[in-house]
Amino acid sequence: MASPPVEVRRSARRKRMVSARREGERLVVFIPGWMSAEQERDWVAEMVKRVEASEARRRSPGRNNDEALMRRGQELSTRWLEGRARPSSIRWVPVMRTRWASCTPDDATIRISERLRDAPGWVVDYVLVHELAHLLSAAHDEVFWSWVHRYPRTERAIGYLEGLNAAAELGITGVDGDPDTADGTDGPVGEREVGGFGGTGPGMEPVRATGT
């Protein structure tokens, strides 16, 4: 994986520590203004190495291939959705213009954008739970969210995705778009995306979530 583009921001505060954070696709490194150009180069290289090592530890166990992603989805269904969501396939797909992921309840298929391949594992897990929940309730309704919020990092993951979207100016709304207007433009022609589904399907068991 290529290193991210780096932006260096100098601070006039002499006591400022060196730090770094992600802003969209970029890595922003904050350094004290008194550092020399040589020190800056050394610290930027060090912070890139640290951030990449940290992100590698946190990446999803499903990032390697579609089979691993499918296994992770099945694990999450068992853990958070009582095993009721039964996808026929979960796969990585090329970057989608307006979505992080999509689901077609008619055939129980789920697609996750390659843009998330290097996201923290807990964020990918949220997106998987979100799409799996569409196999239990196709619309973004009360039943759907009662399933999704069983995943304990839901709100944190939503905030992460919103921040990533804003920083990179991606123009993505929600995880899989508005189900009332989804037109399948990010998927194969003729595909019935979430929101066009009106019955039962191979991966859908339309029941209300119980318990906590």
mmCIF file with all atom_site columns, C-alpha atoms in Angstrom:
data_model
loop_
_atom_site.group_PDB
_atom_site.id
_atom_site.type_symbol
_atom_site.label_atom_id
_atom_site.label_alt_id
_atom_site.label_comp_id
_atom_site.label_asym_id
_atom_site.label_entity_id
_atom_site.label_seq_id
_atom_site.pdbx_PDB_ins_code
_atom_site.Cartn_x
_atom_site.Cartn_y
_atom_site.Cartn_z
_atom_site.occupancy
_atom_site.B_iso_or_equiv
_atom_site.pdbx_formal_charge
_atom_site.auth_seq_id
_atom_site.auth_comp_id
_atom_site.auth_asym_id
_atom_site.auth_atom_id
_atom_site.pdbx_PDB_model_num
ATOM 1   C CA . MET A 1 1   ? 0.000   0.000   0.000   1.00 0.00 ? 1   MET A CA 1
ATOM 2   C CA . ALA A 1 2   ? 1.353   3.455   -0.933  1.00 0.00 ? 2   ALA A CA 1
ATOM 3   C CA . SER A 1 3   ? 2.013   5.970   1.816   1.00 0.00 ? 3   SER A CA 1
ATOM 4   C CA . PRO A 1 4   ? -0.643  8.689   2.182   1.00 0.00 ? 4   PRO A CA 1
ATOM 5   C CA . PRO A 1 5   ? -0.060  12.247  0.964   1.00 0.00 ? 5   PRO A CA 1
ATOM 6   C CA . VAL A 1 6   ? 1.329   14.290  3.843   1.00 0.00 ? 6   VAL A CA 1
ATOM 7   C CA . GLU A 1 7   ? 0.664   17.878  4.849   1.00 0.00 ? 7   GLU A CA 1
ATOM 8   C CA . VAL A 1 8   ? 2.904   19.536  7.441   1.00 0.00 ? 8   VAL A CA 1
ATOM 9   C CA . ARG A 1 9   ? 1.497   22.240  9.705   1.00 0.00 ? 9   ARG A CA 1
ATOM 10  C CA . ARG A 1 10  ? 3.876   24.257  11.857  1.00 0.00 ? 10  ARG A CA 1
ATOM 11  C CA . SER A 1 11  ? 2.830   25.747  15.170  1.00 0.00 ? 11  SER A CA 1
ATOM 12  C CA . ALA A 1 12  ? 4.187   28.924  16.754  1.00 0.00 ? 12  ALA A CA 1
ATOM 13  C CA . ARG A 1 13  ? 3.790   27.376  20.206  1.00 0.00 ? 13  ARG A CA 1
ATOM 14  C CA . ARG A 1 14  ? 7.224   26.233  21.367  1.00 0.00 ? 14  ARG A CA 1
ATOM 15  C CA . LYS A 1 15  ? 5.878   23.538  23.671  1.00 0.00 ? 15  LYS A CA 1
ATOM 16  C CA . ARG A 1 16  ? 3.753   21.868  21.043  1.00 0.00 ? 16  ARG A CA 1
ATOM 17  C CA . MET A 1 17  ? 4.445   18.151  20.674  1.00 0.00 ? 17  MET A CA 1
ATOM 18  C CA . VAL A 1 18  ? 4.702   16.415  17.310  1.00 0.00 ? 18  VAL A CA 1
ATOM 19  C CA . SER A 1 19  ? 1.402   14.753  16.411  1.00 0.00 ? 19  SER A CA 1
ATOM 20  C CA . ALA A 1 20  ? -0.449  13.479  13.373  1.00 0.00 ? 20  ALA A CA 1
ATOM 21  C CA . ARG A 1 21  ? -4.011  12.766  12.292  1.00 0.00 ? 21  ARG A CA 1
ATOM 22  C CA . ARG A 1 22  ? -5.918  11.647  9.227   1.00 0.00 ? 22  ARG A CA 1
ATOM 23  C CA . GLU A 1 23  ? -7.946  14.167  7.262   1.00 0.00 ? 23  GLU A CA 1
ATOM 24  C CA . GLY A 1 24  ? -9.596  12.269  4.451   1.00 0.00 ? 24  GLY A CA 1
ATOM 25  C CA . GLU A 1 25  ? -6.905  10.671  2.310   1.00 0.00 ? 25  GLU A CA 1
ATOM 26  C CA . ARG A 1 26  ? -4.195  12.946  3.752   1.00 0.00 ? 26  ARG A CA 1
ATOM 27  C CA . LEU A 1 27  ? -2.049  12.585  6.842   1.00 0.00 ? 27  LEU A CA 1
ATOM 28  C CA . VAL A 1 28  ? -1.546  15.905  8.603   1.00 0.00 ? 28  VAL A CA 1
ATOM 29  C CA . VAL A 1 29  ? 1.602   16.187  10.751  1.00 0.00 ? 29  VAL A CA 1
ATOM 30  C CA . PHE A 1 30  ? 1.773   18.976  13.340  1.00 0.00 ? 30  PHE A CA 1
ATOM 31  C CA . ILE A 1 31  ? 5.267   20.094  14.368  1.00 0.00 ? 31  ILE A CA 1
ATOM 32  C CA . PRO A 1 32  ? 6.691   22.993  16.420  1.00 0.00 ? 32  PRO A CA 1
ATOM 33  C CA . GLY A 1 33  ? 7.731   25.951  14.318  1.00 0.00 ? 33  GLY A CA 1
ATOM 34  C CA . TRP A 1 34  ? 11.295  25.983  15.719  1.00 0.00 ? 34  TRP A CA 1
ATOM 35  C CA . MET A 1 35  ? 12.253  22.628  14.173  1.00 0.00 ? 35  MET A CA 1
ATOM 36  C CA . SER A 1 36  ? 14.818  22.593  11.401  1.00 0.00 ? 36  SER A CA 1
ATOM 37  C CA . ALA A 1 37  ? 14.052  21.259  7.921   1.00 0.00 ? 37  ALA A CA 1
ATOM 38  C CA . GLU A 1 38  ? 16.077  18.129  8.731   1.00 0.00 ? 38  GLU A CA 1
ATOM 39  C CA . GLN A 1 39  ? 14.176  17.534  11.965  1.00 0.00 ? 39  GLN A CA 1
ATOM 40  C CA . GLU A 1 40  ? 10.919  18.056  10.112  1.00 0.00 ? 40  GLU A CA 1
ATOM 41  C CA . ARG A 1 41  ? 11.824  15.397  7.524   1.00 0.00 ? 41  ARG A CA 1
ATOM 42  C CA . ASP A 1 42  ? 12.807  12.936  10.247  1.00 0.00 ? 42  ASP A CA 1
ATOM 43  C CA . TRP A 1 43  ? 9.645   13.508  12.263  1.00 0.00 ? 43  TRP A CA 1
ATOM 44  C CA . VAL A 1 44  ? 7.346   13.324  9.236   1.00 0.00 ? 44  VAL A CA 1
ATOM 45  C CA . ALA A 1 45  ? 8.879   9.980   8.250   1.00 0.00 ? 45  ALA A CA 1
ATOM 46  C CA . GLU A 1 46  ? 8.531   8.738   11.833  1.00 0.00 ? 46  GLU A CA 1
ATOM 47  C CA . MET A 1 47  ? 4.885   9.817   12.163  1.00 0.00 ? 47  MET A CA 1
ATOM 48  C CA . VAL A 1 48  ? 3.945   8.259   8.819   1.00 0.00 ? 48  VAL A CA 1
ATOM 49  C CA . LYS A 1 49  ? 5.508   5.000   10.000  1.00 0.00 ? 49  LYS A CA 1
ATOM 50  C CA . ARG A 1 50  ? 3.683   5.135   13.338  1.00 0.00 ? 50  ARG A CA 1
ATOM 51  C CA . VAL A 1 51  ? 0.303   5.934   11.808  1.00 0.00 ? 51  VAL A CA 1
ATOM 52  C CA . GLU A 1 52  ? 0.629   3.214   9.162   1.00 0.00 ? 52  GLU A CA 1
ATOM 53  C CA . ALA A 1 53  ? 1.619   0.642   11.808  1.00 0.00 ? 53  ALA A CA 1
ATOM 54  C CA . SER A 1 54  ? -1.321  1.654   13.994  1.00 0.00 ? 54  SER A CA 1
ATOM 55  C CA . GLU A 1 55  ? -3.770  1.490   11.102  1.00 0.00 ? 55  GLU A CA 1
ATOM 56  C CA . ALA A 1 56  ? -2.438  -1.899  10.010  1.00 0.00 ? 56  ALA A CA 1
ATOM 57  C CA . ARG A 1 57  ? -3.183  -3.306  13.472  1.00 0.00 ? 57  ARG A CA 1
ATOM 58  C CA . ARG A 1 58  ? -6.721  -1.937  13.378  1.00 0.00 ? 58  ARG A CA 1
ATOM 59  C CA . ARG A 1 59  ? -7.728  -2.961  9.861   1.00 0.00 ? 59  ARG A CA 1
ATOM 60  C CA . SER A 1 60  ? -10.608 -5.317  9.244   1.00 0.00 ? 60  SER A CA 1
ATOM 61  C CA . PRO A 1 61  ? -9.911  -9.066  9.209   1.00 0.00 ? 61  PRO A CA 1
ATOM 62  C CA . GLY A 1 62  ? -12.011 -9.070  6.041   1.00 0.00 ? 62  GLY A CA 1
ATOM 63  C CA . ARG A 1 63  ? -9.760  -6.716  4.070   1.00 0.00 ? 63  ARG A CA 1
ATOM 64  C CA . ASN A 1 64  ? -7.694  -9.409  2.316   1.00 0.00 ? 64  ASN A CA 1
ATOM 65  C CA . ASN A 1 65  ? -10.334 -10.876 -0.011  1.00 0.00 ? 65  ASN A CA 1
ATOM 66  C CA . ASP A 1 66  ? -14.048 -11.510 -0.545  1.00 0.00 ? 66  ASP A CA 1
ATOM 67  C CA . GLU A 1 67  ? -13.977 -14.834 1.284   1.00 0.00 ? 67  GLU A CA 1
ATOM 68  C CA . ALA A 1 68  ? -12.555 -13.185 4.404   1.00 0.00 ? 68  ALA A CA 1
ATOM 69  C CA . LEU A 1 69  ? -15.124 -10.386 4.121   1.00 0.00 ? 69  LEU A CA 1
ATOM 70  C CA . MET A 1 70  ? -17.933 -12.937 3.888   1.00 0.00 ? 70  MET A CA 1
ATOM 71  C CA . ARG A 1 71  ? -16.649 -14.739 6.976   1.00 0.00 ? 71  ARG A CA 1
ATOM 72  C CA . ARG A 1 72  ? -16.530 -11.479 8.891   1.00 0.00 ? 72  ARG A CA 1
ATOM 73  C CA . GLY A 1 73  ? -20.086 -10.658 7.872   1.00 0.00 ? 73  GLY A CA 1
ATOM 74  C CA . GLN A 1 74  ? -21.285 -14.052 9.067   1.00 0.00 ? 74  GLN A CA 1
ATOM 75  C CA . GLU A 1 75  ? -19.492 -13.563 12.379  1.00 0.00 ? 75  GLU A CA 1
ATOM 76  C CA . LEU A 1 76  ? -21.135 -10.173 12.851  1.00 0.00 ? 76  LEU A CA 1
ATOM 77  C CA . SER A 1 77  ? -24.572 -11.535 11.975  1.00 0.00 ? 77  SER A CA 1
ATOM 78  C CA . THR A 1 78  ? -24.161 -14.226 14.622  1.00 0.00 ? 78  THR A CA 1
ATOM 79  C CA . ARG A 1 79  ? -22.875 -11.805 17.242  1.00 0.00 ? 79  ARG A CA 1
ATOM 80  C CA . TRP A 1 80  ? -25.158 -8.805  16.763  1.00 0.00 ? 80  TRP A CA 1
ATOM 81  C CA . LEU A 1 81  ? -28.139 -9.938  14.648  1.00 0.00 ? 81  LEU A CA 1
ATOM 82  C CA . GLU A 1 82  ? -28.924 -13.320 16.221  1.00 0.00 ? 82  GLU A CA 1
ATOM 83  C CA . GLY A 1 83  ? -27.666 -14.985 13.036  1.00 0.00 ? 83  GLY A CA 1
ATOM 84  C CA . ARG A 1 84  ? -30.871 -13.957 11.258  1.00 0.00 ? 84  ARG A CA 1
ATOM 85  C CA . ALA A 1 85  ? -29.147 -12.014 8.448   1.00 0.00 ? 85  ALA A CA 1
ATOM 86  C CA . ARG A 1 86  ? -27.940 -14.615 5.952   1.00 0.00 ? 86  ARG A CA 1
ATOM 87  C CA . PRO A 1 87  ? -26.108 -13.021 3.007   1.00 0.00 ? 87  PRO A CA 1
ATOM 88  C CA . SER A 1 88  ? -25.524 -15.040 -0.137  1.00 0.00 ? 88  SER A CA 1
ATOM 89  C CA . SER A 1 89  ? -22.363 -13.045 -0.849  1.00 0.00 ? 89  SER A CA 1
ATOM 90  C CA . ILE A 1 90  ? -20.366 -10.106 0.496   1.00 0.00 ? 90  ILE A CA 1
ATOM 91  C CA . ARG A 1 91  ? -17.652 -8.691  -1.730  1.00 0.00 ? 91  ARG A CA 1
ATOM 92  C CA . TRP A 1 92  ? -15.366 -5.759  -2.285  1.00 0.00 ? 92  TRP A CA 1
ATOM 93  C CA . VAL A 1 93  ? -16.242 -3.648  -5.309  1.00 0.00 ? 93  VAL A CA 1
ATOM 94  C CA . PRO A 1 94  ? -14.568 -0.692  -7.062  1.00 0.00 ? 94  PRO A CA 1
ATOM 95  C CA . VAL A 1 95  ? -15.034 2.703   -5.419  1.00 0.00 ? 95  VAL A CA 1
ATOM 96  C CA . MET A 1 96  ? -18.660 3.841   -5.608  1.00 0.00 ? 96  MET A CA 1
ATOM 97  C CA . ARG A 1 97  ? -19.365 7.507   -6.291  1.00 0.00 ? 97  ARG A CA 1
ATOM 98  C CA . THR A 1 98  ? -22.158 8.084   -3.797  1.00 0.00 ? 98  THR A CA 1
ATOM 99  C CA . ARG A 1 99  ? -22.061 5.184   -1.330  1.00 0.00 ? 99  ARG A CA 1
ATOM 100 C CA . TRP A 1 100 ? -19.835 3.329   1.067   1.00 0.00 ? 100 TRP A CA 1
ATOM 101 C CA . ALA A 1 101 ? -21.756 0.111   0.421   1.00 0.00 ? 101 ALA A CA 1
ATOM 102 C CA . SER A 1 102 ? -24.959 -1.325  -1.031  1.00 0.00 ? 102 SER A CA 1
ATOM 103 C CA . CYS A 1 103 ? -27.263 -4.267  -0.482  1.00 0.00 ? 103 CYS A CA 1
ATOM 104 C CA . THR A 1 104 ? -29.781 -6.065  -2.705  1.00 0.00 ? 104 THR A CA 1
ATOM 105 C CA . PRO A 1 105 ? -32.221 -7.953  -0.451  1.00 0.00 ? 105 PRO A CA 1
ATOM 106 C CA . ASP A 1 106 ? -33.761 -9.737  -3.495  1.00 0.00 ? 106 ASP A CA 1
ATOM 107 C CA . ASP A 1 107 ? -30.693 -11.959 -3.763  1.00 0.00 ? 107 ASP A CA 1
ATOM 108 C CA . ALA A 1 108 ? -29.078 -11.201 -0.379  1.00 0.00 ? 108 ALA A CA 1
ATOM 109 C CA . THR A 1 109 ? -25.913 -9.741  -1.903  1.00 0.00 ? 109 THR A CA 1
ATOM 110 C CA . ILE A 1 110 ? -23.818 -7.052  -0.228  1.00 0.00 ? 110 ILE A CA 1
ATOM 111 C CA . ARG A 1 111 ? -21.116 -4.893  -1.778  1.00 0.00 ? 111 ARG A CA 1
ATOM 112 C CA . ILE A 1 112 ? -18.531 -2.864  0.155   1.00 0.00 ? 112 ILE A CA 1
ATOM 113 C CA . SER A 1 113 ? -16.582 -0.042  -1.488  1.00 0.00 ? 113 SER A CA 1
ATOM 114 C CA . GLU A 1 114 ? -12.843 -0.517  -1.883  1.00 0.00 ? 114 GLU A CA 1
ATOM 115 C CA . ARG A 1 115 ? -12.556 2.964   -0.381  1.00 0.00 ? 115 ARG A CA 1
ATOM 116 C CA . LEU A 1 116 ? -13.088 1.321   3.032   1.00 0.00 ? 116 LEU A CA 1
ATOM 117 C CA . ARG A 1 117 ? -10.516 -1.425  2.594   1.00 0.00 ? 117 ARG A CA 1
ATOM 118 C CA . ASP A 1 118 ? -7.969  0.343   4.800   1.00 0.00 ? 118 ASP A CA 1
ATOM 119 C CA . ALA A 1 119 ? -10.459 1.877   7.236   1.00 0.00 ? 119 ALA A CA 1
ATOM 120 C CA . PRO A 1 120 ? -10.323 0.792   10.887  1.00 0.00 ? 120 PRO A CA 1
ATOM 121 C CA . GLY A 1 121 ? -11.857 -2.619  11.414  1.00 0.00 ? 121 GLY A CA 1
ATOM 122 C CA . TRP A 1 122 ? -14.598 -1.304  13.715  1.00 0.00 ? 122 TRP A CA 1
ATOM 123 C CA . VAL A 1 123 ? -15.750 1.073   10.957  1.00 0.00 ? 123 VAL A CA 1
ATOM 124 C CA . VAL A 1 124 ? -15.924 -1.728  8.371   1.00 0.00 ? 124 VAL A CA 1
ATOM 125 C CA . ASP A 1 125 ? -17.786 -3.840  10.944  1.00 0.00 ? 125 ASP A CA 1
ATOM 126 C CA . TYR A 1 126 ? -20.385 -1.083  11.296  1.00 0.00 ? 126 TYR A CA 1
ATOM 127 C CA . VAL A 1 127 ? -20.872 -0.877  7.536   1.00 0.00 ? 127 VAL A CA 1
ATOM 128 C CA . LEU A 1 128 ? -21.251 -4.658  7.380   1.00 0.00 ? 128 LEU A CA 1
ATOM 129 C CA . VAL A 1 129 ? -23.805 -4.663  10.215  1.00 0.00 ? 129 VAL A CA 1
ATOM 130 C CA . HIS A 1 130 ? -25.654 -1.805  8.488   1.00 0.00 ? 130 HIS A CA 1
ATOM 131 C CA . GLU A 1 131 ? -25.924 -3.765  5.239   1.00 0.00 ? 131 GLU A CA 1
ATOM 132 C CA . LEU A 1 132 ? -26.713 -7.041  6.986   1.00 0.00 ? 132 LEU A CA 1
ATOM 133 C CA . ALA A 1 133 ? -29.565 -5.301  8.805   1.00 0.00 ? 133 ALA A CA 1
ATOM 134 C CA . HIS A 1 134 ? -31.099 -4.529  5.408   1.00 0.00 ? 134 HIS A CA 1
ATOM 135 C CA . LEU A 1 135 ? -31.649 -8.266  5.044   1.00 0.00 ? 135 LEU A CA 1
ATOM 136 C CA . LEU A 1 136 ? -33.954 -7.968  8.070   1.00 0.00 ? 136 LEU A CA 1
ATOM 137 C CA . SER A 1 137 ? -35.570 -4.655  7.194   1.00 0.00 ? 137 SER A CA 1
ATOM 138 C CA . ALA A 1 138 ? -35.029 -3.202  3.714   1.00 0.00 ? 138 ALA A CA 1
ATOM 139 C CA . ALA A 1 139 ? -35.806 0.445   4.524   1.00 0.00 ? 139 ALA A CA 1
ATOM 140 C CA . HIS A 1 140 ? -34.022 2.725   6.973   1.00 0.00 ? 140 HIS A CA 1
ATOM 141 C CA . ASP A 1 141 ? -36.946 2.412   9.356   1.00 0.00 ? 141 ASP A CA 1
ATOM 142 C CA . GLU A 1 142 ? -37.331 1.899   13.101  1.00 0.00 ? 142 GLU A CA 1
ATOM 143 C CA . VAL A 1 143 ? -36.936 -1.865  12.827  1.00 0.00 ? 143 VAL A CA 1
ATOM 144 C CA . PHE A 1 144 ? -33.762 -1.472  10.768  1.00 0.00 ? 144 PHE A CA 1
ATOM 145 C CA . TRP A 1 145 ? -32.122 0.910   13.230  1.00 0.00 ? 145 TRP A CA 1
ATOM 146 C CA . SER A 1 146 ? -33.129 -1.249  16.193  1.00 0.00 ? 146 SER A CA 1
ATOM 147 C CA . TRP A 1 147 ? -30.939 -3.970  14.678  1.00 0.00 ? 147 TRP A CA 1
ATOM 148 C CA . VAL A 1 148 ? -28.079 -1.670  13.677  1.00 0.00 ? 148 VAL A CA 1
ATOM 149 C CA . HIS A 1 149 ? -27.790 -0.080  17.122  1.00 0.00 ? 149 HIS A CA 1
ATOM 150 C CA . ARG A 1 150 ? -27.038 -3.445  18.637  1.00 0.00 ? 150 ARG A CA 1
ATOM 151 C CA . TYR A 1 151 ? -23.537 -2.853  17.300  1.00 0.00 ? 151 TYR A CA 1
ATOM 152 C CA . PRO A 1 152 ? -21.985 -0.803  20.137  1.00 0.00 ? 152 PRO A CA 1
ATOM 153 C CA . ARG A 1 153 ? -19.774 1.431   17.966  1.00 0.00 ? 153 ARG A CA 1
ATOM 154 C CA . THR A 1 154 ? -22.544 2.572   15.628  1.00 0.00 ? 154 THR A CA 1
ATOM 155 C CA . GLU A 1 155 ? -22.525 6.258   16.574  1.00 0.00 ? 155 GLU A CA 1
ATOM 156 C CA . ARG A 1 156 ? -18.734 6.433   16.635  1.00 0.00 ? 156 ARG A CA 1
ATOM 157 C CA . ALA A 1 157 ? -18.501 4.805   13.192  1.00 0.00 ? 157 ALA A CA 1
ATOM 158 C CA . ILE A 1 158 ? -21.111 7.161   11.741  1.00 0.00 ? 158 ILE A CA 1
ATOM 159 C CA . GLY A 1 159 ? -19.060 10.089  13.025  1.00 0.00 ? 159 GLY A CA 1
ATOM 160 C CA . TYR A 1 160 ? -15.876 8.640   11.508  1.00 0.00 ? 160 TYR A CA 1
ATOM 161 C CA . LEU A 1 161 ? -17.506 8.212   8.093   1.00 0.00 ? 161 LEU A CA 1
ATOM 162 C CA . GLU A 1 162 ? -19.012 11.688  8.215   1.00 0.00 ? 162 GLU A CA 1
ATOM 163 C CA . GLY A 1 163 ? -15.596 13.134  9.035   1.00 0.00 ? 163 GLY A CA 1
ATOM 164 C CA . LEU A 1 164 ? -13.899 11.179  6.259   1.00 0.00 ? 164 LEU A CA 1
ATOM 165 C CA . ASN A 1 165 ? -16.576 12.253  3.803   1.00 0.00 ? 165 ASN A CA 1
ATOM 166 C CA . ALA A 1 166 ? -16.244 15.932  4.738   1.00 0.00 ? 166 ALA A CA 1
ATOM 167 C CA . ALA A 1 167 ? -12.436 15.951  4.759   1.00 0.00 ? 167 ALA A CA 1
ATOM 168 C CA . ALA A 1 168 ? -12.173 14.273  1.363   1.00 0.00 ? 168 ALA A CA 1
ATOM 169 C CA . GLU A 1 169 ? -15.228 16.092  -0.076  1.00 0.00 ? 169 GLU A CA 1
ATOM 170 C CA . LEU A 1 170 ? -16.667 12.809  -1.331  1.00 0.00 ? 170 LEU A CA 1
ATOM 171 C CA . GLY A 1 171 ? -20.337 13.843  -1.389  1.00 0.00 ? 171 GLY A CA 1
ATOM 172 C CA . ILE A 1 172 ? -21.520 10.605  0.250   1.00 0.00 ? 172 ILE A CA 1
ATOM 173 C CA . THR A 1 173 ? -24.777 10.718  2.209   1.00 0.00 ? 173 THR A CA 1
ATOM 174 C CA . GLY A 1 174 ? -25.210 7.970   4.763   1.00 0.00 ? 174 GLY A CA 1
ATOM 175 C CA . VAL A 1 175 ? -23.790 4.498   4.183   1.00 0.00 ? 175 VAL A CA 1
ATOM 176 C CA . ASP A 1 176 ? -25.885 3.328   1.256   1.00 0.00 ? 176 ASP A CA 1
ATOM 177 C CA . GLY A 1 177 ? -27.837 6.409   0.207   1.00 0.00 ? 177 GLY A CA 1
ATOM 178 C CA . ASP A 1 178 ? -31.475 7.256   0.693   1.00 0.00 ? 178 ASP A CA 1
ATOM 179 C CA . PRO A 1 179 ? -33.444 4.015   0.286   1.00 0.00 ? 179 PRO A CA 1
ATOM 180 C CA . ASP A 1 180 ? -36.419 5.929   -1.080  1.00 0.00 ? 180 ASP A CA 1
ATOM 181 C CA . THR A 1 181 ? -34.425 7.306   -4.004  1.00 0.00 ? 181 THR A CA 1
ATOM 182 C CA . ALA A 1 182 ? -31.714 4.682   -4.581  1.00 0.00 ? 182 ALA A CA 1
ATOM 183 C CA . ASP A 1 183 ? -31.498 4.101   -8.315  1.00 0.00 ? 183 ASP A CA 1
ATOM 184 C CA . GLY A 1 184 ? -28.763 1.503   -8.580  1.00 0.00 ? 184 GLY A CA 1
ATOM 185 C CA . THR A 1 185 ? -26.365 3.858   -10.376 1.00 0.00 ? 185 THR A CA 1
ATOM 186 C CA . ASP A 1 186 ? -23.518 2.511   -8.272  1.00 0.00 ? 186 ASP A CA 1
ATOM 187 C CA . GLY A 1 187 ? -24.361 -1.106  -8.997  1.00 0.00 ? 187 GLY A CA 1
ATOM 188 C CA . PRO A 1 188 ? -25.096 -3.382  -11.956 1.00 0.00 ? 188 PRO A CA 1
ATOM 189 C CA . VAL A 1 189 ? -27.846 -2.290  -14.333 1.00 0.00 ? 189 VAL A CA 1
ATOM 190 C CA . GLY A 1 190 ? -31.221 -3.693  -13.348 1.00 0.00 ? 190 GLY A CA 1
ATOM 191 C CA . GLU A 1 191 ? -30.187 -4.382  -9.766  1.00 0.00 ? 191 GLU A CA 1
ATOM 192 C CA . ARG A 1 192 ? -32.927 -3.790  -7.196  1.00 0.00 ? 192 ARG A CA 1
ATOM 193 C CA . GLU A 1 193 ? -31.173 -1.863  -4.467  1.00 0.00 ? 193 GLU A CA 1
ATOM 194 C CA . VAL A 1 194 ? -32.387 -1.308  -0.942  1.00 0.00 ? 194 VAL A CA 1
ATOM 195 C CA . GLY A 1 195 ? -35.654 0.598   -1.066  1.00 0.00 ? 195 GLY A CA 1
ATOM 196 C CA . GLY A 1 196 ? -36.972 -1.169  -4.169  1.00 0.00 ? 196 GLY A CA 1
ATOM 197 C CA . PHE A 1 197 ? -37.553 -4.337  -2.218  1.00 0.00 ? 197 PHE A CA 1
ATOM 198 C CA . GLY A 1 198 ? -41.100 -5.163  -1.260  1.00 0.00 ? 198 GLY A CA 1
ATOM 199 C CA . GLY A 1 199 ? -41.254 -8.780  -0.204  1.00 0.00 ? 199 GLY A CA 1
ATOM 200 C CA . THR A 1 200 ? -39.154 -11.587 1.193   1.00 0.00 ? 200 THR A CA 1
ATOM 201 C CA . GLY A 1 201 ? -35.933 -12.941 -0.206  1.00 0.00 ? 201 GLY A CA 1
ATOM 202 C CA . PRO A 1 202 ? -33.255 -15.552 0.378   1.00 0.00 ? 202 PRO A CA 1
ATOM 203 C CA . GLY A 1 203 ? -31.413 -13.532 3.014   1.00 0.00 ? 203 GLY A CA 1
ATOM 204 C CA . MET A 1 204 ? -34.305 -11.730 4.617   1.00 0.00 ? 204 MET A CA 1
ATOM 205 C CA . GLU A 1 205 ? -36.142 -12.683 7.767   1.00 0.00 ? 205 GLU A CA 1
ATOM 206 C CA . PRO A 1 206 ? -38.337 -9.633  8.470   1.00 0.00 ? 206 PRO A CA 1
ATOM 207 C CA . VAL A 1 207 ? -38.623 -9.717  12.252  1.00 0.00 ? 207 VAL A CA 1
ATOM 208 C CA . ARG A 1 208 ? -38.329 -6.994  14.875  1.00 0.00 ? 208 ARG A CA 1
ATOM 209 C CA . ALA A 1 209 ? -35.205 -6.928  16.988  1.00 0.00 ? 209 ALA A CA 1
ATOM 210 C CA . THR A 1 210 ? -35.671 -8.186  20.516  1.00 0.00 ? 210 THR A CA 1
ATOM 211 C CA . GLY A 1 211 ? -33.610 -7.706  23.631  1.00 0.00 ? 211 GLY A CA 1
ATOM 212 C CA . THR A 1 212 ? -30.781 -5.185  23.850  1.00 0.00 ? 212 THR A CA 1
#
